[in-house]
């Protein structure tokens, strides 16, 4: 598993060593150690680093912790669903142009599309297997229809016949292409092509209205001579128009414009709390804030209004996030309650369970009388209070940090604190197996439906995956 340190060192080597990078970024040696220590690089320096690496043929992805040759940097995948109209032959030229544009094309053809073009021609052009059969066992083993649908960055139906549009609008799933339309959670774009009367028919218009309301993008057909000899609107849009529409839609999508989290207010707690013993010492824990801060950044990327209430950490504030810095659990509690109402709360902070009630106003001195006896009192439980507040957020997510009996204790915590989901992680391990302060995490999600164990991944990947789950929840609950 790569971590920030390894990727950063590899980037330095590619750029000719430390001195070359110091010169490039106009910083001293201590700044480089500081970036490494904090696992963060200021945005302007990071842009310079990425630019210099790109000039040498490397793609630096610090969130995904990858340094890959530009030629292998992930292309965006379009799943092209070709349905059965005379314009199907135009899908071949469209595929080629989309590939020239840098997209990876995977084709799916309906039975009637195969009356017009062969899967072989599309496969020869795209260099990818073309899928058509919902019930092919080999395909299910190699790539089930759900994975096919989920693996794409965008589903493009081109040409889309009136019949296929009707099936999409009404949720029919009797072949591979229509099943994919139901199973996918990525943006869907429809480029219709049909006879002008069919295009103008109220049934087709109503079906398209349904799909547009549901978020599908329409690339309207053009006026002119159609294959059936009539003049009117119904010709498949020009490939360049389709490509521009796809570029724009994917750009909007990656900027979070399509996300149900757009405009939602999300409250996140992160980091440790420090409970003072005296003005010099405190009771605290090992949380670095990496997981909570990664979540805040991931929510902000989706267009949410994010308020991050954080204990003392050595991390840069995430972009586009309101950050409230506190020291103690009581301060974190007050800051969180002052934010209500919010749409969603995620409690990733490692809040100290107790504070010291008999601490000193001045530094406690060592005396011959012996060791001071600290008296502790319980801190307010922020997660439980949010879950039971009259202004309860629609979705409340807690974490559980356990050193043993992870699932059992986490389940009990979810019930006791009355939150919707618990993200359980086993703390106490060291190095790559650890959680506190590490760049990666291994979590188990416990929700109303049961338990999902997610493989160990970077904290950024865990955050992105959790945010996808939150998006799906808000999508289903339409709040
Ligand atoms: O910060 P990192 O180094 O990246 O490490 C990440 C993490 C281990 C801190 C994080 O993944 C995590 O597990 N956070 C919760 C840690 C914790 O305190 O767990 P807990 O099991 O003690 O508490 C259960 C839940 O109640 C947590 O959501 C906690 O935020 C919340 N809580 C606890 C006590 C309290 N007084 N108020 C709370 O809100």
PDB file of N, CA, C and O in Angstrom, residues 74-112:
ATOM      1  N   UNK A  74      -5.819   7.299 -15.549  1.00  0.00           N
ATOM      2  CA  UNK A  74      -7.104   6.698 -15.852  1.00  0.00           C
ATOM      3  C   UNK A  74      -7.920   7.535 -16.838  1.00  0.00           C
ATOM      4  O   UNK A  74      -8.147   8.709 -16.617  1.00  0.00           O
ATOM      5  N   UNK A  75      -8.328   6.882 -17.932  1.00  0.00           N
ATOM      6  CA  UNK A  75      -9.197   7.562 -18.884  1.00  0.00           C
ATOM      7  C   UNK A  75     -10.625   7.488 -18.351  1.00  0.00           C
ATOM      8  O   UNK A  75     -10.967   6.537 -17.650  1.00  0.00           O
ATOM      9  N   UNK A  76     -11.456   8.448 -18.738  1.00  0.00           N
ATOM     10  CA  UNK A  76     -12.853   8.357 -18.323  1.00  0.00           C
ATOM     11  C   UNK A  76     -13.564   7.362 -19.233  1.00  0.00           C
ATOM     12  O   UNK A  76     -13.302   7.319 -20.436  1.00  0.00           O
ATOM     13  N   UNK A  77     -14.426   6.540 -18.613  1.00  0.00           N
ATOM     14  CA  UNK A  77     -15.060   5.452 -19.365  1.00  0.00           C
ATOM     15  C   UNK A  77     -16.485   5.797 -19.749  1.00  0.00           C
ATOM     16  O   UNK A  77     -17.296   6.167 -18.895  1.00  0.00           O
ATOM     17  N   UNK A  78     -16.770   5.648 -21.040  1.00  0.00           N
ATOM     18  CA  UNK A  78     -18.152   5.848 -21.495  1.00  0.00           C
ATOM     19  C   UNK A  78     -18.718   4.494 -21.890  1.00  0.00           C
ATOM     20  O   UNK A  78     -18.097   3.750 -22.660  1.00  0.00           O
ATOM     21  N   UNK A  79     -19.869   4.184 -21.316  1.00  0.00           N
ATOM     22  CA  UNK A  79     -20.556   2.953 -21.709  1.00  0.00           C
ATOM     23  C   UNK A  79     -21.560   3.372 -22.774  1.00  0.00           C
ATOM     24  O   UNK A  79     -22.504   4.117 -22.493  1.00  0.00           O
ATOM     25  N   UNK A  80     -21.298   2.941 -24.006  1.00  0.00           N
ATOM     26  CA  UNK A  80     -22.119   3.372 -25.149  1.00  0.00           C
ATOM     27  C   UNK A  80     -23.185   2.323 -25.421  1.00  0.00           C
ATOM     28  O   UNK A  80     -22.869   1.192 -25.799  1.00  0.00           O
ATOM     29  N   UNK A  81     -24.447   2.688 -25.219  1.00  0.00           N
ATOM     30  CA  UNK A  81     -25.559   1.765 -25.483  1.00  0.00           C
ATOM     31  C   UNK A  81     -26.107   2.096 -26.861  1.00  0.00           C
ATOM     32  O   UNK A  81     -26.617   3.206 -27.084  1.00  0.00           O
ATOM     33  N   UNK A  82     -25.981   1.155 -27.795  1.00  0.00           N
ATOM     34  CA  UNK A  82     -26.446   1.402 -29.162  1.00  0.00           C
ATOM     35  C   UNK A  82     -27.770   0.662 -29.335  1.00  0.00           C
ATOM     36  O   UNK A  82     -27.846  -0.550 -29.124  1.00  0.00           O
ATOM     37  N   UNK A  83     -28.804   1.418 -29.665  1.00  0.00           N
ATOM     38  CA  UNK A  83     -30.107   0.764 -29.842  1.00  0.00           C
ATOM     39  C   UNK A  83     -30.432   0.729 -31.337  1.00  0.00           C
ATOM     40  O   UNK A  83     -29.739   1.353 -32.152  1.00  0.00           O
ATOM     41  N   UNK A  84     -31.508   0.014 -31.679  1.00  0.00           N
ATOM     42  CA  UNK A  84     -31.689  -0.405 -33.073  1.00  0.00           C
ATOM     43  C   UNK A  84     -32.403   0.536 -34.008  1.00  0.00           C
ATOM     44  O   UNK A  84     -33.581   0.365 -34.303  1.00  0.00           O
ATOM     45  N   UNK A  85     -31.710   1.525 -34.502  1.00  0.00           N
ATOM     46  CA  UNK A  85     -32.254   2.376 -35.557  1.00  0.00           C
ATOM     47  C   UNK A  85     -31.246   2.454 -36.684  1.00  0.00           C
ATOM     48  O   UNK A  85     -30.077   2.054 -36.502  1.00  0.00           O
ATOM     49  N   UNK A  86     -31.677   3.014 -37.797  1.00  0.00           N
ATOM     50  CA  UNK A  86     -30.782   3.115 -38.952  1.00  0.00           C
ATOM     51  C   UNK A  86     -29.526   3.924 -38.608  1.00  0.00           C
ATOM     52  O   UNK A  86     -28.448   3.691 -39.157  1.00  0.00           O
ATOM     53  N   UNK A  87     -29.674   4.849 -37.629  1.00  0.00           N
ATOM     54  CA  UNK A  87     -28.515   5.683 -37.252  1.00  0.00           C
ATOM     55  C   UNK A  87     -27.469   4.905 -36.460  1.00  0.00           C
ATOM     56  O   UNK A  87     -26.418   5.455 -36.099  1.00  0.00           O
ATOM     57  N   UNK A  88     -27.728   3.610 -36.204  1.00  0.00           N
ATOM     58  CA  UNK A  88     -26.774   2.817 -35.414  1.00  0.00           C
ATOM     59  C   UNK A  88     -25.378   2.864 -36.052  1.00  0.00           C
ATOM     60  O   UNK A  88     -24.362   2.866 -35.341  1.00  0.00           O
ATOM     61  N   UNK A  89     -25.339   2.898 -37.399  1.00  0.00           N
ATOM     62  CA  UNK A  89     -24.017   2.899 -38.049  1.00  0.00           C
ATOM     63  C   UNK A  89     -23.207   4.138 -37.646  1.00  0.00           C
ATOM     64  O   UNK A  89     -21.984   4.110 -37.618  1.00  0.00           O
ATOM     65  N   UNK A  90     -23.916   5.234 -37.295  1.00  0.00           N
ATOM     66  CA  UNK A  90     -23.196   6.459 -36.910  1.00  0.00           C
ATOM     67  C   UNK A  90     -22.473   6.286 -35.560  1.00  0.00           C
ATOM     68  O   UNK A  90     -21.585   7.057 -35.221  1.00  0.00           O
ATOM     69  N   UNK A  91     -22.913   5.276 -34.797  1.00  0.00           N
ATOM     70  CA  UNK A  91     -22.284   5.042 -33.491  1.00  0.00           C
ATOM     71  C   UNK A  91     -20.826   4.635 -33.660  1.00  0.00           C
ATOM     72  O   UNK A  91     -20.003   4.843 -32.762  1.00  0.00           O
ATOM     73  N   UNK A  92     -20.506   4.050 -34.815  1.00  0.00           N
ATOM     74  CA  UNK A  92     -19.112   3.627 -35.046  1.00  0.00           C
ATOM     75  C   UNK A  92     -18.206   4.852 -35.168  1.00  0.00           C
ATOM     76  O   UNK A  92     -17.157   4.951 -34.520  1.00  0.00           O
ATOM     77  N   UNK A  93     -18.639   5.810 -35.998  1.00  0.00           N
ATOM     78  CA  UNK A  93     -17.854   7.030 -36.154  1.00  0.00           C
ATOM     79  C   UNK A  93     -17.784   7.799 -34.824  1.00  0.00           C
ATOM     80  O   UNK A  93     -16.720   8.297 -34.422  1.00  0.00           O
ATOM     81  N   UNK A  94     -18.931   7.824 -34.126  1.00  0.00           N
ATOM     82  CA  UNK A  94     -18.982   8.520 -32.833  1.00  0.00           C
ATOM     83  C   UNK A  94     -17.977   7.896 -31.858  1.00  0.00           C
ATOM     84  O   UNK A  94     -17.243   8.615 -31.163  1.00  0.00           O
ATOM     85  N   UNK A  95     -17.915   6.548 -31.820  1.00  0.00           N
ATOM     86  CA  UNK A  95     -16.980   5.873 -30.902  1.00  0.00           C
ATOM     87  C   UNK A  95     -15.551   6.293 -31.209  1.00  0.00           C
ATOM     88  O   UNK A  95     -14.768   6.586 -30.305  1.00  0.00           O
ATOM     89  N   UNK A  96     -15.229   6.304 -32.498  1.00  0.00           N
ATOM     90  CA  UNK A  96     -13.850   6.630 -32.882  1.00  0.00           C
ATOM     91  C   UNK A  96     -13.504   8.055 -32.423  1.00  0.00           C
ATOM     92  O   UNK A  96     -12.467   8.314 -31.845  1.00  0.00           O
ATOM     93  N   UNK A  97     -14.470   8.958 -32.648  1.00  0.00           N
ATOM     94  CA  UNK A  97     -14.181  10.353 -32.269  1.00  0.00           C
ATOM     95  C   UNK A  97     -14.097  10.528 -30.749  1.00  0.00           C
ATOM     96  O   UNK A  97     -13.317  11.329 -30.257  1.00  0.00           O
ATOM     97  N   UNK A  98     -14.916   9.773 -30.034  1.00  0.00           N
ATOM     98  CA  UNK A  98     -14.841   9.854 -28.567  1.00  0.00           C
ATOM     99  C   UNK A  98     -13.491   9.325 -28.074  1.00  0.00           C
ATOM    100  O   UNK A  98     -12.897   9.861 -27.139  1.00  0.00           O
ATOM    101  N   UNK A  99     -13.006   8.280 -28.759  1.00  0.00           N
ATOM    102  CA  UNK A  99     -11.690   7.738 -28.373  1.00  0.00           C
ATOM    103  C   UNK A  99     -10.594   8.749 -28.703  1.00  0.00           C
ATOM    104  O   UNK A  99      -9.658   8.931 -27.922  1.00  0.00           O
ATOM    105  N   UNK A 100     -10.724   9.406 -29.860  1.00  0.00           N
ATOM    106  CA  UNK A 100      -9.736  10.443 -30.215  1.00  0.00           C
ATOM    107  C   UNK A 100      -9.709  11.533 -29.143  1.00  0.00           C
ATOM    108  O   UNK A 100      -8.688  12.148 -28.873  1.00  0.00           O
ATOM    109  N   UNK A 101     -10.868  11.749 -28.555  1.00  0.00           N
ATOM    110  CA  UNK A 101     -11.001  12.792 -27.526  1.00  0.00           C
ATOM    111  C   UNK A 101     -10.383  12.327 -26.188  1.00  0.00           C
ATOM    112  O   UNK A 101     -10.254  13.090 -25.245  1.00  0.00           O
ATOM    113  N   UNK A 102     -10.062  11.024 -26.095  1.00  0.00           N
ATOM    114  CA  UNK A 102      -9.394  10.522 -24.887  1.00  0.00           C
ATOM    115  C   UNK A 102     -10.277   9.651 -24.017  1.00  0.00           C
ATOM    116  O   UNK A 102      -9.860   9.216 -22.946  1.00  0.00           O
ATOM    117  N   UNK A 103     -11.521   9.418 -24.450  1.00  0.00           N
ATOM    118  CA  UNK A 103     -12.404   8.576 -23.644  1.00  0.00           C
ATOM    119  C   UNK A 103     -12.176   7.107 -23.972  1.00  0.00           C
ATOM    120  O   UNK A 103     -11.815   6.760 -25.097  1.00  0.00           O
ATOM    121  N   UNK A 104     -12.412   6.261 -22.964  1.00  0.00           N
ATOM    122  CA  UNK A 104     -12.389   4.818 -23.207  1.00  0.00           C
ATOM    123  C   UNK A 104     -13.839   4.388 -23.474  1.00  0.00           C
ATOM    124  O   UNK A 104     -14.732   4.764 -22.712  1.00  0.00           O
ATOM    125  N   UNK A 105     -14.057   3.662 -24.561  1.00  0.00           N
ATOM    126  CA  UNK A 105     -15.429   3.301 -24.946  1.00  0.00           C
ATOM    127  C   UNK A 105     -15.650   1.817 -24.754  1.00  0.00           C
ATOM    128  O   UNK A 105     -14.873   0.991 -25.228  1.00  0.00           O
ATOM    129  N   UNK A 106     -16.724   1.503 -24.046  1.00  0.00           N
ATOM    130  CA  UNK A 106     -17.132   0.100 -23.936  1.00  0.00           C
ATOM    131  C   UNK A 106     -18.542   0.040 -24.527  1.00  0.00           C
ATOM    132  O   UNK A 106     -19.398   0.842 -24.156  1.00  0.00           O
ATOM    133  N   UNK A 107     -18.768  -0.860 -25.469  1.00  0.00           N
ATOM    134  CA  UNK A 107     -20.042  -0.875 -26.185  1.00  0.00           C
ATOM    135  C   UNK A 107     -20.997  -1.952 -25.696  1.00  0.00           C
ATOM    136  O   UNK A 107     -20.596  -3.037 -25.321  1.00  0.00           O
ATOM    137  N   UNK A 108     -22.294  -1.596 -25.709  1.00  0.00           N
ATOM    138  CA  UNK A 108     -23.365  -2.553 -25.434  1.00  0.00           C
ATOM    139  C   UNK A 108     -24.376  -2.374 -26.559  1.00  0.00           C
ATOM    140  O   UNK A 108     -24.732  -1.238 -26.897  1.00  0.00           O
ATOM    141  N   UNK A 109     -24.797  -3.472 -27.179  1.00  0.00           N
ATOM    142  CA  UNK A 109     -25.743  -3.351 -28.288  1.00  0.00           C
ATOM    143  C   UNK A 109     -27.024  -4.106 -27.976  1.00  0.00           C
ATOM    144  O   UNK A 109     -26.991  -5.196 -27.401  1.00  0.00           O
ATOM    145  N   UNK A 110     -28.145  -3.535 -28.385  1.00  0.00           N
ATOM    146  CA  UNK A 110     -29.409  -4.275 -28.242  1.00  0.00           C
ATOM    147  C   UNK A 110     -29.501  -5.247 -29.419  1.00  0.00           C
ATOM    148  O   UNK A 110     -28.775  -5.118 -30.412  1.00  0.00           O
ATOM    149  N   UNK A 111     -30.453  -6.178 -29.297  1.00  0.00           N
ATOM    150  CA  UNK A 111     -30.625  -7.174 -30.367  1.00  0.00           C
ATOM    151  C   UNK A 111     -30.921  -6.456 -31.692  1.00  0.00           C
ATOM    152  O   UNK A 111     -30.356  -6.788 -32.731  1.00  0.00           O
ATOM    153  N   UNK A 112     -31.783  -5.425 -31.659  1.00  0.00           N
ATOM    154  CA  UNK A 112     -32.131  -4.786 -32.937  1.00  0.00           C
ATOM    155  C   UNK A 112     -30.973  -3.933 -33.469  1.00  0.00           C
ATOM    156  O   UNK A 112     -30.835  -3.774 -34.687  1.00  0.00           O
TER     157      UNK A 112
END
